Coordinates of C-alpha atoms and ligand atoms in Angstrom, one line a residue:
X1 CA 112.1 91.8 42.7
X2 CA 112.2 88.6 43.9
X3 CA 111.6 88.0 48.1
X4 CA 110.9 84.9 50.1
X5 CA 108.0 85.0 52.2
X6 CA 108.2 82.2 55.5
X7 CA 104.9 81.5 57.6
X8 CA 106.4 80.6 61.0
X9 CA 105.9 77.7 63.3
X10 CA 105.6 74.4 61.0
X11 CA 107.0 71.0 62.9
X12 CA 109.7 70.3 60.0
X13 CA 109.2 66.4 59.9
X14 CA 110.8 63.9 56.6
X15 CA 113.8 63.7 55.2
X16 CA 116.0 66.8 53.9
X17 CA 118.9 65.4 51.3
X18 CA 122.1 67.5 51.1
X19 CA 123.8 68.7 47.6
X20 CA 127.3 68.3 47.1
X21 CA 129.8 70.7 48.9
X22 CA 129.3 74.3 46.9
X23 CA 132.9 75.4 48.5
X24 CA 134.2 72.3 46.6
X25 CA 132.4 72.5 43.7
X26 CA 133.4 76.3 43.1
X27 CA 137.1 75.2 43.2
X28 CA 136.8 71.9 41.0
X29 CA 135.0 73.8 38.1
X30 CA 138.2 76.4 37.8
X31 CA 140.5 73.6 38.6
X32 CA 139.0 71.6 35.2
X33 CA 141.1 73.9 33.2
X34 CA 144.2 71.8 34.0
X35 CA 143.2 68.9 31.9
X36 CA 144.1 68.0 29.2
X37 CA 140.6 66.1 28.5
X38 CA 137.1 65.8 29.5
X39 CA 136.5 66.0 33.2
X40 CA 133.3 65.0 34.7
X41 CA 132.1 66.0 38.1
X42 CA 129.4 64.6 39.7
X43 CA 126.9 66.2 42.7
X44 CA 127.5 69.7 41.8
X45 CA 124.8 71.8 43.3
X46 CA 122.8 74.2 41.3
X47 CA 123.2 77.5 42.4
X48 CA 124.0 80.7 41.2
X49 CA 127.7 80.3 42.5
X50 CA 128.2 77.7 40.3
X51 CA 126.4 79.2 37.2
X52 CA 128.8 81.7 37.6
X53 CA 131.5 79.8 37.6
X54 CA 131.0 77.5 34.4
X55 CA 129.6 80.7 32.8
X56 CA 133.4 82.0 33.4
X57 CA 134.7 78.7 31.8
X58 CA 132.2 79.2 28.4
X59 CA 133.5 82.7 28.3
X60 CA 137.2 81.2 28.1
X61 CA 135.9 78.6 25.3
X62 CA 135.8 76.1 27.1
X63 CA 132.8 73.4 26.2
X64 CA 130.2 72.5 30.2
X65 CA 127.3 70.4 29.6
X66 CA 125.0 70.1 32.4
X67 CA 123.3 66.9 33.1
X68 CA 121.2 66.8 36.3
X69 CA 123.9 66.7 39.3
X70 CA 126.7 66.4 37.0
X71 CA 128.8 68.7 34.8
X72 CA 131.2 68.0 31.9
X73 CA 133.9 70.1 31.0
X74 CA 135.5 70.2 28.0
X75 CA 138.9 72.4 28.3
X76 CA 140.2 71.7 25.0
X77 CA 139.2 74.9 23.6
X78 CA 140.0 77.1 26.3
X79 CA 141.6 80.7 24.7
X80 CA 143.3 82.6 28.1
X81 CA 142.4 85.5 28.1
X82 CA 141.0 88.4 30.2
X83 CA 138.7 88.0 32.9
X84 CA 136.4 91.2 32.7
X85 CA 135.2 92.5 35.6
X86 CA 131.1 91.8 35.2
X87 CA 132.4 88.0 35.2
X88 CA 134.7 88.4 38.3
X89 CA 132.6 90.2 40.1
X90 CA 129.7 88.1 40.8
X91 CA 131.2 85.9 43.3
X92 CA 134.3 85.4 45.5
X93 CA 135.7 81.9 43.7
X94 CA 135.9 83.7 40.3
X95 CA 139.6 83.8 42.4
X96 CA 140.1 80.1 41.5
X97 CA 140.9 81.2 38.0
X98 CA 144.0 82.8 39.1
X99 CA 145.5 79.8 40.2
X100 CA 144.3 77.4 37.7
X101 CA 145.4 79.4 34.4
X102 CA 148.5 80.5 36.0
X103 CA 149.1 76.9 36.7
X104 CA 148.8 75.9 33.2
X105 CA 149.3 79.0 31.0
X106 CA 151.5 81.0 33.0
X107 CA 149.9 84.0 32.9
X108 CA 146.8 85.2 34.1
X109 CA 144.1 88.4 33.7
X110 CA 141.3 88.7 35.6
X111 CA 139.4 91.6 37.5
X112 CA 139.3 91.7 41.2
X113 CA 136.7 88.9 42.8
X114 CA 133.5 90.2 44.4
X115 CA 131.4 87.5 47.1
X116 CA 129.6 88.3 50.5
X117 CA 130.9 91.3 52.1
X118 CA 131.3 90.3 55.8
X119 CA 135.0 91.9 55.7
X120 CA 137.7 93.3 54.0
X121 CA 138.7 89.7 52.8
X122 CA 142.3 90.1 51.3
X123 CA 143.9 87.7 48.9
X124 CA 147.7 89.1 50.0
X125 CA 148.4 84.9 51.0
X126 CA 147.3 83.6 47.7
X127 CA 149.3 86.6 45.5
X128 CA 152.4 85.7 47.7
X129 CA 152.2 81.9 46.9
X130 CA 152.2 82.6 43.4
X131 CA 154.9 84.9 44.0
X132 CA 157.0 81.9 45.9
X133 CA 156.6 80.3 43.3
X134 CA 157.8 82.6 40.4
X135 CA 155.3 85.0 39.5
X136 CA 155.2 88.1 39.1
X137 CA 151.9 89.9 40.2
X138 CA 150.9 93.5 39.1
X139 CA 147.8 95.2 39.8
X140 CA 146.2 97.5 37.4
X141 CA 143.0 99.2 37.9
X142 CA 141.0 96.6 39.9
X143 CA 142.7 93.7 37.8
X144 CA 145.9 91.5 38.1
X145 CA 148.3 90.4 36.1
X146 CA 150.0 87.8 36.8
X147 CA 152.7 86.2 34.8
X148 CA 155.9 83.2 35.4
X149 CA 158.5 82.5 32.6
X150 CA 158.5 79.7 34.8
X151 CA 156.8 78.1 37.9
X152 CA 158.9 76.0 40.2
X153 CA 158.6 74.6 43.1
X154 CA 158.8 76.8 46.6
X155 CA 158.6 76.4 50.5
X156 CA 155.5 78.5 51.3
X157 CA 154.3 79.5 55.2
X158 CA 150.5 80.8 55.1
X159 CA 150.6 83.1 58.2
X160 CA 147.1 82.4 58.3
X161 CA 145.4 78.6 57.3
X162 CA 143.4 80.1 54.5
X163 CA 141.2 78.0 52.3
X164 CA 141.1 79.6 48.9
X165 CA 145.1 80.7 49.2
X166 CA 145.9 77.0 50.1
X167 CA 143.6 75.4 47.2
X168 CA 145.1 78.3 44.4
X169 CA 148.2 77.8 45.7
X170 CA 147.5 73.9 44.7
X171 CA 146.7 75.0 41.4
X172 CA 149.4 76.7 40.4
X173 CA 151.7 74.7 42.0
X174 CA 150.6 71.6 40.4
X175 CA 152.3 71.6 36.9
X176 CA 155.1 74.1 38.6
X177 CA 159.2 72.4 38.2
X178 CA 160.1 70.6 41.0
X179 CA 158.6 70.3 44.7
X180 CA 156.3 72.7 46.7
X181 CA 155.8 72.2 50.6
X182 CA 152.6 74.5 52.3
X183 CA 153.1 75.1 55.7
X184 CA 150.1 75.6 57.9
X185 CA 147.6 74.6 55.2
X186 CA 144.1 75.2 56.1
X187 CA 142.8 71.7 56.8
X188 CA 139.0 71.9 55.4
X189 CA 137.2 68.7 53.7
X190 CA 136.7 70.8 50.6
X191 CA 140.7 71.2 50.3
X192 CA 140.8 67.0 50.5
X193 CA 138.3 67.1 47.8
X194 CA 140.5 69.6 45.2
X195 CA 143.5 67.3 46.3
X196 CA 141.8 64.2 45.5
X197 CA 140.2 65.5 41.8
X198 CA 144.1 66.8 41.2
X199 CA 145.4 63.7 42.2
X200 CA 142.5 61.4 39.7
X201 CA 144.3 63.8 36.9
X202 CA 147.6 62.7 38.0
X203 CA 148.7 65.5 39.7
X204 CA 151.4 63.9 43.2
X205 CA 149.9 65.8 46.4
X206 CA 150.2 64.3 49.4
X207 CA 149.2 65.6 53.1
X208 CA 146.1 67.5 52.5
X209 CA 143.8 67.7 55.5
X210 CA 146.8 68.2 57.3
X211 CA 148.8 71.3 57.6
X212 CA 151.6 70.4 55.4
X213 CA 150.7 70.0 51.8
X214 CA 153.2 68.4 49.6
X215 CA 153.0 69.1 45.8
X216 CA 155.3 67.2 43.3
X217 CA 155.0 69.0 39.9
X218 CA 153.5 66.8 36.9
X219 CA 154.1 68.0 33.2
X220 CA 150.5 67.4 32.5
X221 CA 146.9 65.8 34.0
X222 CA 144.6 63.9 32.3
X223 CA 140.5 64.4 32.3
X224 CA 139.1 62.7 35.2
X225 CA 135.8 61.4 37.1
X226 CA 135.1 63.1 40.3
X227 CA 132.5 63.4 42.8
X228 CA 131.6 66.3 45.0
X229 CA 131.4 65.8 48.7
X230 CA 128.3 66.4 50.6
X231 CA 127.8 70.3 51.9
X232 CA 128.9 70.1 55.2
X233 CA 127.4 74.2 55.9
X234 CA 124.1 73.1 53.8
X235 CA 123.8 70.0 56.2
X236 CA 125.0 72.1 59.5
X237 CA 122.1 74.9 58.5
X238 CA 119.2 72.4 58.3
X239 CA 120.6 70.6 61.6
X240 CA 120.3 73.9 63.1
X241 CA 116.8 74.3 61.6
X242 CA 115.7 70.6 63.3
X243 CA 117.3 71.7 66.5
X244 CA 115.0 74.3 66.5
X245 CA 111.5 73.2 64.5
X246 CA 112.3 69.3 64.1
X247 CA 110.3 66.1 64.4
X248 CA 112.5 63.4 64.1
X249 CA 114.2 65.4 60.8
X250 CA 116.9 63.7 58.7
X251 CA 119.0 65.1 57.0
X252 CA 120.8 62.5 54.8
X253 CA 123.6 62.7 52.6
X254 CA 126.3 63.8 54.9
X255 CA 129.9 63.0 56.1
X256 CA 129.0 62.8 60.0
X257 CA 132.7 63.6 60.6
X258 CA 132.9 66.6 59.4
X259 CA 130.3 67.9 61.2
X260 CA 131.6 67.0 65.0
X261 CA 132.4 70.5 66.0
X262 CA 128.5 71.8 65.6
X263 CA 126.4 67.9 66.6
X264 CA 129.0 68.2 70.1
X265 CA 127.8 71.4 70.5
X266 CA 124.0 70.9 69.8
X267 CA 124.4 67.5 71.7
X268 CA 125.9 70.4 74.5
X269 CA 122.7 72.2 74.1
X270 CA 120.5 69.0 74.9
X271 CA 119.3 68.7 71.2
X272 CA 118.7 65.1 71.1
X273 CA 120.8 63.8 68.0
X274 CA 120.6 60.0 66.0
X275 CA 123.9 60.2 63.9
X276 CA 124.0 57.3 61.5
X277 CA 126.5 57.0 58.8
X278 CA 125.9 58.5 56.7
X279 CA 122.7 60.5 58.5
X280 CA 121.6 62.4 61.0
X281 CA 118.2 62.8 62.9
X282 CA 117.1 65.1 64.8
X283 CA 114.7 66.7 67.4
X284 CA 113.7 69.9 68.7
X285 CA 114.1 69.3 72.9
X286 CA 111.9 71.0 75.3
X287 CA 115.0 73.4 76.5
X288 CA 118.1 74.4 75.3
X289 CA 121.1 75.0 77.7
X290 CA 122.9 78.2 76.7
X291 CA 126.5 78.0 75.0
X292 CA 129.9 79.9 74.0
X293 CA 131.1 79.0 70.5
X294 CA 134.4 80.8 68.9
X295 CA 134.5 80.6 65.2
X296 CA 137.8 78.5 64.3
X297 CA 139.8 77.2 61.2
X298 CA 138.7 73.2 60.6
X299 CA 138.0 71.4 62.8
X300 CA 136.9 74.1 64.9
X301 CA 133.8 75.6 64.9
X302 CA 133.1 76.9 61.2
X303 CA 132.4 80.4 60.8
X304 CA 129.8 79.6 58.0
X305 CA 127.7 78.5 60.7
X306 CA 128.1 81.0 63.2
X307 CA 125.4 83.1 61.5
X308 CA 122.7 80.4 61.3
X309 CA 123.2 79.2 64.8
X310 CA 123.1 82.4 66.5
X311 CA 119.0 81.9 65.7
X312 CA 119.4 78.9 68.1
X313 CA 120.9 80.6 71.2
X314 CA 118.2 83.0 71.3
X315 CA 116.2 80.0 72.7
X316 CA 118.8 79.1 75.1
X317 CA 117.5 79.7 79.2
X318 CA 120.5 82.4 79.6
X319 CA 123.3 84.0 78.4
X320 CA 125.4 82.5 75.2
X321 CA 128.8 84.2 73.6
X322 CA 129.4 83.7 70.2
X323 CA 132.7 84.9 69.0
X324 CA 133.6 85.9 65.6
X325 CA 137.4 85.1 64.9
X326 CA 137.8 84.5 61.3
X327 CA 136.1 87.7 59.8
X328 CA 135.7 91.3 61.3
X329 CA 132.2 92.1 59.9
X330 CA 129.8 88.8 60.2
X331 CA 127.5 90.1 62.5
X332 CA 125.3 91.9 60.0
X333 CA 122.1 89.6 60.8
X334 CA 122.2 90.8 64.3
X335 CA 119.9 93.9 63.7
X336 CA 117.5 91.5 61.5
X337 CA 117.1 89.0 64.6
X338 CA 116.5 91.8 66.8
X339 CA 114.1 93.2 64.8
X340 CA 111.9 90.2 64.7
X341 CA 112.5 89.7 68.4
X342 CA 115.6 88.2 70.0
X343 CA 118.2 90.3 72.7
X344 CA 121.5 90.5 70.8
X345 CA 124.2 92.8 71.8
X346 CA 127.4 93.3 69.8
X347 CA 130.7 93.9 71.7
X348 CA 133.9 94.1 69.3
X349 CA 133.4 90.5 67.4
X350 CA 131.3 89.1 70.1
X351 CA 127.9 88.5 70.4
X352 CA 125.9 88.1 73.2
X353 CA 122.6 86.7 73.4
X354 CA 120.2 86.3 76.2
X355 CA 117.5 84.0 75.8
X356 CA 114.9 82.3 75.9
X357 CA 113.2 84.9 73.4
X358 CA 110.1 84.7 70.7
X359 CA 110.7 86.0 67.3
X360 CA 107.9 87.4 65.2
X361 CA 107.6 87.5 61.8
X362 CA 108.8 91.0 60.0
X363 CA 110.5 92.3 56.8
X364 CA 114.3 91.4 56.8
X365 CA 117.2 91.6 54.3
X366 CA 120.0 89.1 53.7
X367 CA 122.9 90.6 53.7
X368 CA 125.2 87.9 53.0
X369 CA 124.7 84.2 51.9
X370 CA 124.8 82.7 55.7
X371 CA 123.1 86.2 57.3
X372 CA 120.7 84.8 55.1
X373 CA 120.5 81.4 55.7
X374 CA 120.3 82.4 59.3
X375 CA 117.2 84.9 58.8
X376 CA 115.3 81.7 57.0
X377 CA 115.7 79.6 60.2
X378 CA 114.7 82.4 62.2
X379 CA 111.6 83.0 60.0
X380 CA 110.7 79.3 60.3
X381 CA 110.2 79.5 63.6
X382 CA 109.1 82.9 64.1
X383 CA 105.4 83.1 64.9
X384 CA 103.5 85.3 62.1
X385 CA 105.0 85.5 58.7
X386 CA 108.4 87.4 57.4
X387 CA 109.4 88.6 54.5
X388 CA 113.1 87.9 53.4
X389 CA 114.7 90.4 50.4
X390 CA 117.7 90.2 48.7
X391 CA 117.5 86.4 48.2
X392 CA 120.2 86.5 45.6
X393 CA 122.2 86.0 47.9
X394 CA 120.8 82.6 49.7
X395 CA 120.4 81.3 46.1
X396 CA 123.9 81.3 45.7
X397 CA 124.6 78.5 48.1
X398 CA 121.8 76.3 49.0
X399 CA 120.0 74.5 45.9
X400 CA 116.7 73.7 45.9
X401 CA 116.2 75.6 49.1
X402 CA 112.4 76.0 48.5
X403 CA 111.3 72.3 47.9
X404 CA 113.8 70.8 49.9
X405 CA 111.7 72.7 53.3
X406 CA 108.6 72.7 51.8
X407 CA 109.1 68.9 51.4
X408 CA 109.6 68.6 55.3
X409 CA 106.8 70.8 56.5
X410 CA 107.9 74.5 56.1
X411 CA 105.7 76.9 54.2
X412 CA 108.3 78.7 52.3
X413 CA 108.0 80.6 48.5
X414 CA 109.2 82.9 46.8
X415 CA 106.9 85.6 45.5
X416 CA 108.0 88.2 42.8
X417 CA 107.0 91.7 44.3
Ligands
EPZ1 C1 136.3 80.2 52.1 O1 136.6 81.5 51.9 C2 134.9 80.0 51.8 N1 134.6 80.5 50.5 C3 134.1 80.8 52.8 O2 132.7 80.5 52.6 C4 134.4 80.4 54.2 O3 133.8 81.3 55.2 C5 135.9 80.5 54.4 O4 136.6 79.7 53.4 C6 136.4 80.0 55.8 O5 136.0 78.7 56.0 C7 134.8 79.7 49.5 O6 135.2 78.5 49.6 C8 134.5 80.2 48.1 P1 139.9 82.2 53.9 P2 138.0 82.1 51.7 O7 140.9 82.5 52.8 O8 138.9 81.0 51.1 C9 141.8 86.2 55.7 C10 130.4 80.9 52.6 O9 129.5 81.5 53.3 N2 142.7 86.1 54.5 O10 140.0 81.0 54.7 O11 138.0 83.4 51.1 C11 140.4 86.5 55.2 O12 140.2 87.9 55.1 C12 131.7 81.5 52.6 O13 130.2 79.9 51.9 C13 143.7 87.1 54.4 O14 143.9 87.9 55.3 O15 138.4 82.2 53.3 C14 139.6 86.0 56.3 O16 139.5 86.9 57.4 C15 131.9 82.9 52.8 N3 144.5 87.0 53.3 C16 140.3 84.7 56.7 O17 141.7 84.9 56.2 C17 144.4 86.1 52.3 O18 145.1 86.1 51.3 C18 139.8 83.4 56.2 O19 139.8 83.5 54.8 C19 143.3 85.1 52.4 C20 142.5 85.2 53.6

């Protein structure tokens, strides 16, 4: 078994670059089987998630070479056929699939998606798109079927601005007859990104990032160049970590933009913040004024970093209130936090945390890829040395995640126990 093991209390000083966007990347590699040629995308990060994903594609037939930050997929050969449920399983955007062979096969078999559990996660929105748009979806013993003589075009309402039914209903509306119109689209950079690589195929979208997505159907999309944007969550979780531990950190690579709704709450907090371009540097302050966040859809206050930046209001002089709005069970890294130190109380999906306190290094288990994430900034902080298991699941989001701290100060390894 693999663990990490995290000796506390190291200044984090250098330069920490970000990977490309692992939310987009798990989207573009399903969304490669629309082509009708070789797609290349660029800045894909190497994590398990998206191992998983082009291991999905190979089972299909389809040809992905991996050079460095880059992968190449060749469709071509692609045989649709079932999903089985070892494949599925192993992460949450084996879902992508759905949209992307029903978008150009018309039918589609695959086993039910698996990914962190931090709630009961339904994909009700993204079965009714395809259903809008002419599908018919049966479920069979942990696996759907779904199946269109024809796709065409559909008015569809999301009653709730999810990401993954927004970007599958993309897919499948892509090569549908006629015109599709999403009402309150979610609004996340990763959605631009699947828009844009659709769009360098030849696929007519107009209005994403906005909450009306417009979707003229093409009859077929060509390969395409693409790049991956930077990892807005990877860059929000080592900001978090220079809030707490940094020496002038940068962390470089990023899209400062889509970051605002966590830097105006750190720059709330008194973290003193540089925020180039394309950049960011940052400093740990002497004191940190307590806050209330409230997860939200973009551009609100992502949920993905709610976990991770709970670590930092347990230094806050006071009382802060985090509140959990997009899932019902994200809290599982509470226990782990309190364990090692900090005064956490749980009260229906809010969190209350009275600070300042010191953590102390102590065994902990990620429960979830962000839980996880957050127990690692926690840890490098902590006086003493912890013991993180269940790494599989930080491995599935944040490449390199070793080096790249180790590299700024942190002494961080994995050890095989
Ligand atoms: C994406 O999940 C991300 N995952 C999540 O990243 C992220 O937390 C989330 O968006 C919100 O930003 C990927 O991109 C692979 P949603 P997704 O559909 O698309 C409910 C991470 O740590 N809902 O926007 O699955 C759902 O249960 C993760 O990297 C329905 O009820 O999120 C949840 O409460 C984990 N029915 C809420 O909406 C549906 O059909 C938001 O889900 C779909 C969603």
């Amino acid at each position: 078994m693999k663990v990490l093991e995290i000796q506390g209390g190291h200044e984090l000083k250098g330069t920490i670059r970000i990977s490309g966007a692992k939310n987009s990347s798990v989207a573009l590699i399903p969304a490669a089987i629309l082509a009708e040629d070789d797609v290349t995308i660029c800045n894909v990060p190497e994590v398990t998630d998206t191992d998983a994903l082009s291991e999905i594609l190979e089972f299909l037939g389809a040809e992905v070479r991996r050079a460095s930050e880059s992968i190449v997929i060749n469709p071509r050969p692609i045989e649709n056929k079932e999903i089985p449920a070892d494949l599925s399983k192993k992460l949450r955007a084996s879902y992508y699939f759905m949209g992307s062979l029903l978008g150009k096969y018309k039918h589609v078999e695959m086993y039910f998606p698996g990914g962190c559990s931090i709630g009961s996660r339904p994909i009700d929105l993204h079965l009714k798109g395809f259903e809008a748009l002419g599908a018919t979806v049966e479920i069979e013993n942990d696996k759907y079927v779904v199946t269109a003589n024809e796709l065409k075009g559909a008015n569809i309402y999301l009653d709730f601005a999810s990401v993954g039914a927004t970007i599958n209903i993309m897919l499948a509306a892509v090569k549908a007859n006629g015109v599709t119109v999403i009402d309150n689209a979610a609004k996340e950079p990763e959605i631009v990104n699947v828009a844009t690589f659709l769009n360098n195929m030849g696929a007519k979208i107009t209005g994403a990032g906005t909450s009306r997505i417009k979707i003229i159907g093409v009859t077929k999309l060509k390969g395409c160049f693409h790049e991956v944007i930077p990892d807005r969550i990877e860059a929000g979780t080592y900001i978090i970590a220079g809030a707490l531990m940094g020496n002038y950190l940068k962390i470089d690579n990023i899209i400062p933009e889509h970051l605002e709704a966590l830097t105006s709450k750190l720059s709330e907090m008194k973290v003193e913040l540089e925020i180039g371009d394309d950049y960011l540097i940052v400093n740990r302050p002497d004191k940190y004024k307590p806050v209330n966040i409230q997860t939200q859809v973009f551009p609100g206050f992502p949920t993905d970093l709610q976990q991770p930046f709970m670590v930092l209001t347990t230094k806050c002089s006071g009382k802060s209130v985090i509140e959990e709005t997009i899932y019902e069970n994200r809290f599982m890294h509470v226990p782990y936090l309190n364990k090692m130190g900090a005064n956490i109380v749980i009260s229906g999906n809010k969190a209350i945390i009275k600070g300042p306190t010191e953590l102390m290094g102590t065994e902990v288990e990620a429960t979830d890829l962000r839980a996880g994430a957050s127990l690692v900034i926690a840890a490098l902080m902590a006086s003493g040395t912890t013991i993180i298991y269940n790494i599989e699941h930080i491995l599935r989001g944040y490449e390199n995640i070793v080096e790249k701290l180790n590299d700024v100060g942190a002494k961080i390894e994995i050890k095989e126990i």
